[in-house]
Amino acid sequence: MKSLIEIRCDLHRIPELGFQEVKTQAYLLDQIYALPQERLTIIQWKTGIVVKIKGTEGKKTIGWRTDIDGLPIAEATGLPFQSEHAGKMHACGHDVHMTVALGLLRKLVDKPINDHTVIIFQPAEEGPGGALPMREWLKKEHPELVPDQIYAFHIAPEYPVGTVATRPGMLFANTSELFIDLVGKEGHAAFPHQAKDMSIAAATLLLQLQTIVSRSVNPMDPAVLTIGKMSSGTVQNIISGQARLEGTIRTMDAATMMSIKQKIESFCQATEIAFDCDIRIDYGSSYYQVKNDDTLANEFITFAKQHPSTTAIVCDAAMTGEDFGYFLQEIPGVLFWAGVDSPFGLHHAKLNPSEAVLDYLVPFLDAYFREIATK
């Protein structure tokens, strides 16, 4: 296996979108097969990989999950190893995530722990969502690889290297994309009575949607409904026959997500009647809340506070989304932030995490896995 910095640079060059991570999978497999194979079981699922490291006793199985896909963002870092795939970039740090997973794998192969370890290289975290189908495949086809507890991390540009942050319970929100297409009838501006104007319908619907959180959700229950994009029309003297609203829904409670979607559907049905049009709703990628196991999160925080190279923070919950929540829905575990000291945030075209996180986080995780392994 190459050095961790070389691996990170190589992976950064070849970002691929969800379920298209063909080059990424091949590269990861090359690095995994470069290790001694005596204790390894390697299984592929679509563009993902699951690696089991056999423990010396194997009383339980500890899981580690990393995401492997990139984003449809044109890179603007100017790095010598910047993306070779036009319009695609590892702008969420998944190149770092994968590198840390390979580093941890190498540590556990070189010096096995008592328990089995399963490292999951999961595709399509950014969309359309790989965690849920991968979890279900594991349960059905390889139940022996389902871990008893599972961990993951996400880079945090705002924290310095050596800082980890998490909390017991809710960490990230339930999230859902929202796409609404309105179809009416195009017409000449001089004859509005012969058309079905979707610009007006979309504008009216947008204003109605903005009342859902303010008037239908308990103000003590955090929720967000944002329409970030509205498109309609072609030229100034044609009444638009089509319109599209694009947005996102985020809640801290799964039931609230369902309630908001029901309200959206009611408003859309009313708009269809009022404007004599057809409306289609697409919720796109929907992710389940990231809720850390209380006991495991407290154990992790305690370990981090005692670790000599680490600053541990009990952070606030955030309205961000992560499909790791689907693993935590059925498997107790912890997701945490790890600082990478970048002035540019997640999904920014100039994001460049500090590579110092590799030399810090891999030994930290190796020490933690040895701490929680069955004595």
Short mmCIF file of C-alpha atoms in Angstrom, two decimals:
data_model
loop_
_atom_site.label_atom_id
_atom_site.label_comp_id
_atom_site.label_asym_id
_atom_site.label_seq_id
_atom_site.Cartn_x
_atom_site.Cartn_y
_atom_site.Cartn_z
CA MET A 1 0.00 0.00 0.00
CA LYS A 2 1.19 3.51 -0.82
CA SER A 3 1.73 6.23 1.77
CA LEU A 4 -1.44 7.88 3.08
CA ILE A 5 -0.64 11.22 1.42
CA GLU A 6 -0.03 9.51 -1.93
CA ILE A 7 -3.33 7.65 -1.58
CA ARG A 8 -5.24 10.82 -0.74
CA CYS A 9 -3.77 12.63 -3.77
CA ASP A 10 -4.55 9.71 -6.08
CA LEU A 11 -8.15 9.48 -4.89
CA HIS A 12 -8.60 13.24 -5.10
CA ARG A 13 -7.74 13.09 -8.80
CA ILE A 14 -10.54 10.65 -9.69
CA PRO A 15 -13.82 11.80 -8.08
CA GLU A 16 -16.89 9.97 -9.35
CA LEU A 17 -20.59 10.42 -8.70
CA GLY A 18 -22.81 7.99 -6.79
CA PHE A 19 -22.83 4.41 -8.12
CA GLN A 20 -20.34 5.47 -10.81
CA GLU A 21 -17.24 4.99 -8.62
CA VAL A 22 -15.63 2.44 -10.96
CA LYS A 23 -12.10 3.87 -10.95
CA THR A 24 -12.36 4.56 -7.23
CA GLN A 25 -13.39 0.98 -6.47
CA ALA A 26 -10.55 -0.40 -8.61
CA TYR A 27 -8.02 1.84 -6.86
CA LEU A 28 -9.25 0.86 -3.41
CA LEU A 29 -9.11 -2.83 -4.31
CA ASP A 30 -5.51 -2.43 -5.52
CA GLN A 31 -4.53 -0.97 -2.15
CA ILE A 32 -6.46 -3.60 -0.18
CA TYR A 33 -4.98 -6.51 -2.15
CA ALA A 34 -1.49 -5.08 -1.57
CA LEU A 35 -1.89 -6.02 2.10
CA PRO A 36 -1.34 -9.49 3.62
CA GLN A 37 -4.52 -11.43 2.90
CA GLU A 38 -4.48 -14.10 5.61
CA ARG A 39 -7.04 -12.38 7.82
CA LEU A 40 -9.01 -10.56 5.12
CA THR A 41 -12.36 -11.31 3.51
CA ILE A 42 -13.16 -8.95 0.62
CA ILE A 43 -16.61 -8.68 -0.93
CA GLN A 44 -17.86 -6.24 -3.57
CA TRP A 45 -21.34 -4.70 -3.79
CA LYS A 46 -22.05 -2.56 -6.85
CA THR A 47 -19.23 0.03 -6.67
CA GLY A 48 -18.72 -0.50 -2.95
CA ILE A 49 -16.50 -2.86 -0.96
CA VAL A 50 -16.75 -4.63 2.39
CA VAL A 51 -13.56 -5.86 4.06
CA LYS A 52 -13.53 -8.08 7.14
CA ILE A 53 -10.40 -8.32 9.25
CA LYS A 54 -10.49 -11.46 11.36
CA GLY A 55 -9.80 -10.79 15.02
CA THR A 56 -7.74 -12.99 17.29
CA GLU A 57 -10.85 -14.04 19.25
CA GLY A 58 -13.83 -12.53 17.45
CA LYS A 59 -16.31 -12.19 20.28
CA LYS A 60 -17.93 -9.24 18.49
CA THR A 61 -17.58 -7.27 15.25
CA ILE A 62 -16.71 -3.57 15.17
CA GLY A 63 -17.69 -1.66 12.05
CA TRP A 64 -16.14 1.34 10.32
CA ARG A 65 -17.85 3.02 7.38
CA THR A 66 -16.43 5.42 4.81
CA ASP A 67 -18.15 7.07 1.86
CA ILE A 68 -16.42 7.05 -1.53
CA ASP A 69 -18.29 9.31 -3.99
CA GLY A 70 -17.60 12.85 -5.16
CA LEU A 71 -19.76 15.83 -6.07
CA PRO A 72 -20.75 17.52 -9.37
CA ILE A 73 -18.59 20.56 -8.61
CA ALA A 74 -15.85 22.04 -10.81
CA GLU A 75 -12.69 22.18 -8.70
CA ALA A 76 -11.00 25.55 -8.22
CA THR A 77 -8.17 24.66 -5.80
CA GLY A 78 -5.32 24.83 -8.33
CA LEU A 79 -3.69 21.89 -6.57
CA PRO A 80 -1.14 19.84 -8.51
CA PHE A 81 -3.32 16.80 -7.85
CA GLN A 82 -6.67 18.43 -8.54
CA SER A 83 -9.53 16.54 -10.15
CA GLU A 84 -8.92 15.01 -13.58
CA HIS A 85 -12.67 14.54 -14.07
CA ALA A 86 -14.22 17.72 -15.45
CA GLY A 87 -17.04 19.09 -13.32
CA LYS A 88 -16.45 16.62 -10.49
CA MET A 89 -14.61 17.06 -7.20
CA HIS A 90 -14.09 15.53 -3.79
CA ALA A 91 -15.54 18.70 -2.26
CA CYS A 92 -16.87 16.93 0.82
CA GLY A 93 -13.66 15.24 1.88
CA HIS A 94 -14.50 11.68 0.90
CA ASP A 95 -10.96 11.29 -0.46
CA VAL A 96 -9.74 11.91 3.09
CA HIS A 97 -12.42 9.59 4.50
CA MET A 98 -11.29 6.73 2.23
CA THR A 99 -7.62 7.31 3.01
CA VAL A 100 -8.25 7.15 6.75
CA ALA A 101 -10.20 3.90 6.27
CA LEU A 102 -7.30 2.37 4.34
CA GLY A 103 -4.87 3.54 7.02
CA LEU A 104 -6.98 1.97 9.74
CA LEU A 105 -7.26 -1.22 7.72
CA ARG A 106 -3.49 -1.42 7.41
CA LYS A 107 -3.05 -0.93 11.16
CA LEU A 108 -5.54 -3.71 11.95
CA VAL A 109 -3.91 -6.09 9.47
CA ASP A 110 -0.41 -5.40 10.80
CA LYS A 111 -1.50 -5.90 14.41
CA PRO A 112 -4.92 -7.58 14.75
CA ILE A 113 -7.22 -6.76 17.64
CA ASN A 114 -9.25 -9.33 19.57
CA ASP A 115 -12.53 -8.55 17.80
CA HIS A 116 -13.41 -8.83 14.14
CA THR A 117 -13.54 -5.56 12.22
CA VAL A 118 -15.63 -4.79 9.15
CA ILE A 119 -14.70 -1.77 7.03
CA ILE A 120 -17.45 -0.63 4.67
CA PHE A 121 -16.56 1.46 1.61
CA GLN A 122 -20.00 2.81 0.77
CA PRO A 123 -20.91 4.43 -2.55
CA ALA A 124 -23.43 7.17 -3.30
CA GLU A 125 -23.54 9.03 0.01
CA GLU A 126 -24.08 12.33 -1.76
CA GLY A 127 -26.89 10.82 -3.80
CA PRO A 128 -28.96 8.91 -4.59
CA GLY A 129 -28.08 7.20 -1.30
CA GLY A 130 -26.06 4.04 -0.82
CA ALA A 131 -26.31 3.34 2.91
CA LEU A 132 -29.84 1.94 3.02
CA PRO A 133 -29.54 -0.51 0.08
CA MET A 134 -26.07 -1.56 1.23
CA ARG A 135 -27.33 -2.20 4.75
CA GLU A 136 -30.21 -4.28 3.44
CA TRP A 137 -27.87 -6.25 1.16
CA LEU A 138 -25.56 -7.00 4.08
CA LYS A 139 -28.46 -8.19 6.22
CA LYS A 140 -29.80 -10.46 3.50
CA GLU A 141 -26.69 -11.77 1.78
CA HIS A 142 -23.93 -11.48 4.40
CA PRO A 143 -25.42 -11.26 7.89
CA GLU A 144 -22.08 -12.41 9.29
CA LEU A 145 -20.64 -9.05 8.16
CA VAL A 146 -23.20 -6.89 9.94
CA PRO A 147 -21.26 -5.25 12.79
CA ASP A 148 -22.41 -5.16 16.40
CA GLN A 149 -21.47 -1.49 16.60
CA ILE A 150 -20.39 0.94 13.90
CA TYR A 151 -18.42 4.18 13.62
CA ALA A 152 -17.72 6.86 11.01
CA PHE A 153 -16.39 10.40 10.79
CA HIS A 154 -16.82 13.47 8.64
CA ILE A 155 -14.22 16.16 8.05
CA ALA A 156 -14.94 19.50 9.72
CA PRO A 157 -13.19 22.43 7.95
CA GLU A 158 -13.89 24.82 10.83
CA TYR A 159 -11.99 22.79 13.44
CA PRO A 160 -8.18 22.48 13.67
CA VAL A 161 -6.51 19.12 13.14
CA GLY A 162 -6.57 17.17 16.40
CA THR A 163 -10.11 18.21 17.29
CA VAL A 164 -12.99 15.74 17.28
CA ALA A 165 -16.59 16.71 17.99
CA THR A 166 -19.77 14.74 18.52
CA ARG A 167 -22.63 14.32 20.96
CA PRO A 168 -24.86 11.57 22.39
CA GLY A 169 -28.21 11.31 20.63
CA MET A 170 -29.22 13.44 17.68
CA LEU A 171 -26.31 14.81 15.64
CA PHE A 172 -27.69 15.33 12.10
CA ALA A 173 -31.20 15.91 10.82
CA ASN A 174 -33.61 13.93 8.71
CA THR A 175 -33.22 15.37 5.22
CA SER A 176 -35.08 15.16 1.95
CA GLU A 177 -34.64 16.80 -1.41
CA LEU A 178 -37.75 18.37 -2.94
CA PHE A 179 -38.55 18.82 -6.62
CA ILE A 180 -41.97 20.06 -7.74
CA ASP A 181 -42.91 20.27 -11.44
CA LEU A 182 -45.99 22.24 -12.48
CA VAL A 183 -47.50 21.69 -15.92
CA GLY A 184 -50.17 24.02 -17.35
CA LYS A 185 -50.61 25.52 -20.81
CA GLU A 186 -48.30 27.92 -22.61
CA GLY A 187 -49.84 30.93 -24.32
CA HIS A 188 -49.28 34.38 -25.81
CA ALA A 189 -49.04 37.24 -23.33
CA ALA A 190 -51.82 39.08 -25.17
CA PHE A 191 -54.28 36.25 -24.54
CA PRO A 192 -53.82 35.25 -20.87
CA HIS A 193 -57.31 33.74 -20.69
CA GLN A 194 -56.26 31.04 -23.15
CA ALA A 195 -53.25 29.92 -21.11
CA LYS A 196 -52.63 28.29 -17.75
CA ASP A 197 -49.87 30.36 -16.21
CA MET A 198 -47.40 28.23 -14.24
CA SER A 199 -45.27 31.20 -13.18
CA ILE A 200 -48.17 32.48 -11.11
CA ALA A 201 -49.04 28.97 -9.89
CA ALA A 202 -45.43 28.30 -8.82
CA ALA A 203 -45.10 31.66 -7.10
CA THR A 204 -48.34 31.12 -5.21
CA LEU A 205 -47.32 27.59 -4.22
CA LEU A 206 -43.89 28.79 -3.06
CA LEU A 207 -45.47 31.31 -0.69
CA GLN A 208 -47.84 28.66 0.65
CA LEU A 209 -44.97 26.23 1.24
CA GLN A 210 -43.20 28.84 3.37
CA THR A 211 -46.11 28.78 5.84
CA ILE A 212 -45.70 25.08 6.63
CA VAL A 213 -42.89 25.39 9.17
CA SER A 214 -44.14 28.68 10.61
CA ARG A 215 -47.78 27.60 10.99
CA SER A 216 -47.95 23.78 10.95
CA VAL A 217 -44.87 22.69 12.92
CA ASN A 218 -44.46 23.00 16.69
CA PRO A 219 -42.01 25.91 17.18
CA MET A 220 -40.13 23.75 19.71
CA ASP A 221 -39.53 21.14 16.98
CA PRO A 222 -36.66 22.28 14.69
CA ALA A 223 -37.52 22.11 10.99
CA VAL A 224 -36.46 23.77 7.75
CA LEU A 225 -38.23 23.95 4.39
CA THR A 226 -36.24 25.92 1.84
CA ILE A 227 -36.97 26.48 -1.84
CA GLY A 228 -33.57 27.34 -3.25
CA LYS A 229 -34.40 27.39 -6.95
CA MET A 230 -37.44 28.46 -8.99
CA SER A 231 -37.54 28.30 -12.78
CA SER A 232 -40.31 29.17 -15.25
CA GLY A 233 -40.80 30.74 -18.65
CA THR A 234 -38.85 31.22 -21.86
CA VAL A 235 -39.26 34.81 -23.10
CA GLN A 236 -40.93 37.97 -21.84
CA ASN A 237 -44.10 37.78 -23.95
CA ILE A 238 -44.96 34.09 -23.55
CA ILE A 239 -47.02 32.85 -20.62
CA SER A 240 -45.18 29.92 -19.13
CA GLY A 241 -46.79 26.50 -19.34
CA GLN A 242 -44.24 24.87 -17.04
CA ALA A 243 -42.46 25.71 -13.81
CA ARG A 244 -40.20 23.93 -11.33
CA LEU A 245 -39.43 24.45 -7.66
CA GLU A 246 -36.36 22.84 -6.09
CA GLY A 247 -35.62 22.75 -2.40
CA THR A 248 -34.81 20.80 0.73
CA ILE A 249 -36.57 19.66 3.89
CA ARG A 250 -34.74 19.12 7.17
CA THR A 251 -36.17 18.04 10.52
CA MET A 252 -34.93 16.74 13.84
CA ASP A 253 -37.79 14.27 14.11
CA ALA A 254 -38.77 11.60 11.58
CA ALA A 255 -42.50 12.08 12.25
CA THR A 256 -42.16 15.81 11.53
CA MET A 257 -40.64 14.98 8.14
CA MET A 258 -43.69 12.88 7.29
CA SER A 259 -46.03 15.62 8.47
CA ILE A 260 -44.31 18.27 6.34
CA LYS A 261 -44.47 16.06 3.26
CA GLN A 262 -48.19 15.49 3.80
CA LYS A 263 -48.71 19.25 4.02
CA ILE A 264 -46.69 19.81 0.84
CA GLU A 265 -48.88 17.30 -0.97
CA SER A 266 -52.04 19.00 0.28
CA PHE A 267 -50.87 22.39 -0.98
CA CYS A 268 -49.94 20.85 -4.35
CA GLN A 269 -53.37 19.25 -4.68
CA ALA A 270 -55.02 22.59 -3.87
CA THR A 271 -52.82 24.35 -6.44
CA GLU A 272 -53.81 21.82 -9.10
CA ILE A 273 -57.46 22.67 -8.50
CA ALA A 274 -56.95 26.42 -8.25
CA PHE A 275 -54.83 26.74 -11.40
CA ASP A 276 -56.17 23.80 -13.43
CA CYS A 277 -52.75 22.22 -13.78
CA ASP A 278 -50.86 19.01 -13.08
CA ILE A 279 -48.18 18.81 -10.37
CA ARG A 280 -45.56 16.11 -9.83
CA ILE A 281 -43.55 15.82 -6.62
CA ASP A 282 -40.18 14.09 -6.39
CA TYR A 283 -38.52 13.82 -2.97
CA GLY A 284 -35.19 12.77 -4.48
CA SER A 285 -32.70 11.52 -1.92
CA SER A 286 -34.12 11.25 1.58
CA TYR A 287 -31.80 10.52 4.51
CA TYR A 288 -32.65 9.29 7.96
CA GLN A 289 -31.49 11.18 11.04
CA VAL A 290 -28.02 10.54 12.46
CA LYS A 291 -28.67 9.60 16.07
CA ASN A 292 -25.64 8.43 18.02
CA ASP A 293 -25.96 5.72 20.63
CA ASP A 294 -25.79 7.45 24.01
CA THR A 295 -23.52 4.91 25.71
CA LEU A 296 -21.09 4.54 22.79
CA ALA A 297 -20.94 8.29 22.20
CA ASN A 298 -20.11 8.95 25.85
CA GLU A 299 -17.43 6.26 25.74
CA PHE A 300 -15.95 7.85 22.61
CA ILE A 301 -15.96 11.34 24.13
CA THR A 302 -14.34 10.06 27.32
CA PHE A 303 -11.59 8.34 25.33
CA ALA A 304 -11.01 11.42 23.16
CA LYS A 305 -10.74 13.70 26.20
CA GLN A 306 -8.08 11.44 27.68
CA HIS A 307 -6.12 11.09 24.42
CA PRO A 308 -2.98 13.26 24.59
CA SER A 309 -3.17 14.55 21.00
CA THR A 310 -6.89 15.30 20.95
CA THR A 311 -9.22 18.14 21.80
CA ALA A 312 -12.72 16.72 22.32
CA ILE A 313 -15.84 18.86 21.93
CA VAL A 314 -19.44 18.03 22.72
CA CYS A 315 -21.00 19.88 19.79
CA ASP A 316 -24.52 20.99 18.97
CA ALA A 317 -26.78 19.04 16.63
CA ALA A 318 -26.91 20.36 13.06
CA MET A 319 -29.40 20.43 10.20
CA THR A 320 -26.89 18.73 7.92
CA GLY A 321 -27.70 15.30 6.53
CA GLU A 322 -25.71 12.07 6.18
CA ASP A 323 -26.99 8.70 5.05
CA PHE A 324 -24.88 7.00 7.70
CA GLY A 325 -28.10 7.48 9.67
CA TYR A 326 -29.50 4.38 7.99
CA PHE A 327 -26.75 2.28 9.57
CA LEU A 328 -27.37 3.88 12.97
CA GLN A 329 -31.09 3.21 12.58
CA GLU A 330 -30.41 -0.49 13.25
CA ILE A 331 -26.83 -0.66 14.56
CA PRO A 332 -25.62 1.24 17.65
CA GLY A 333 -22.77 3.53 16.77
CA VAL A 334 -21.23 6.99 16.55
CA LEU A 335 -20.56 9.58 13.86
CA PHE A 336 -18.12 12.35 14.75
CA TRP A 337 -16.53 15.42 13.20
CA ALA A 338 -12.75 15.60 12.75
CA GLY A 339 -11.06 18.94 12.17
CA VAL A 340 -9.13 19.56 8.94
CA ASP A 341 -8.37 23.29 9.33
CA SER A 342 -9.66 24.71 6.02
CA PRO A 343 -10.87 28.27 5.33
CA PHE A 344 -13.30 26.85 2.78
CA GLY A 345 -16.32 24.87 3.86
CA LEU A 346 -17.89 21.61 2.74
CA HIS A 347 -19.01 21.50 -0.90
CA HIS A 348 -16.82 24.52 -1.72
CA ALA A 349 -14.84 24.39 -4.97
CA LYS A 350 -11.67 25.41 -3.08
CA LEU A 351 -11.93 22.99 -0.17
CA ASN A 352 -8.52 21.49 0.62
CA PRO A 353 -8.41 19.63 3.95
CA SER A 354 -5.10 19.62 5.80
CA GLU A 355 -3.35 16.32 5.16
CA ALA A 356 -2.03 16.45 8.73
CA VAL A 357 -5.34 14.86 9.71
CA LEU A 358 -4.14 11.57 8.20
CA ASP A 359 -1.15 11.21 10.52
CA TYR A 360 -3.33 12.22 13.47
CA LEU A 361 -6.60 10.38 12.90
CA VAL A 362 -5.36 6.93 11.82
CA PRO A 363 -3.35 6.29 15.03
CA PHE A 364 -6.17 7.82 17.08
CA LEU A 365 -8.73 5.40 15.59
CA ASP A 366 -6.37 2.47 15.88
CA ALA A 367 -5.94 3.24 19.59
CA TYR A 368 -9.70 3.60 20.03
CA PHE A 369 -10.50 0.31 18.33
CA ARG A 370 -7.97 -1.42 20.56
CA GLU A 371 -9.58 0.26 23.56
CA ILE A 372 -13.11 -0.94 22.75
CA ALA A 373 -12.14 -4.41 21.55
CA THR A 374 -13.11 -7.23 23.86
CA LYS A 375 -10.39 -7.69 26.45
#
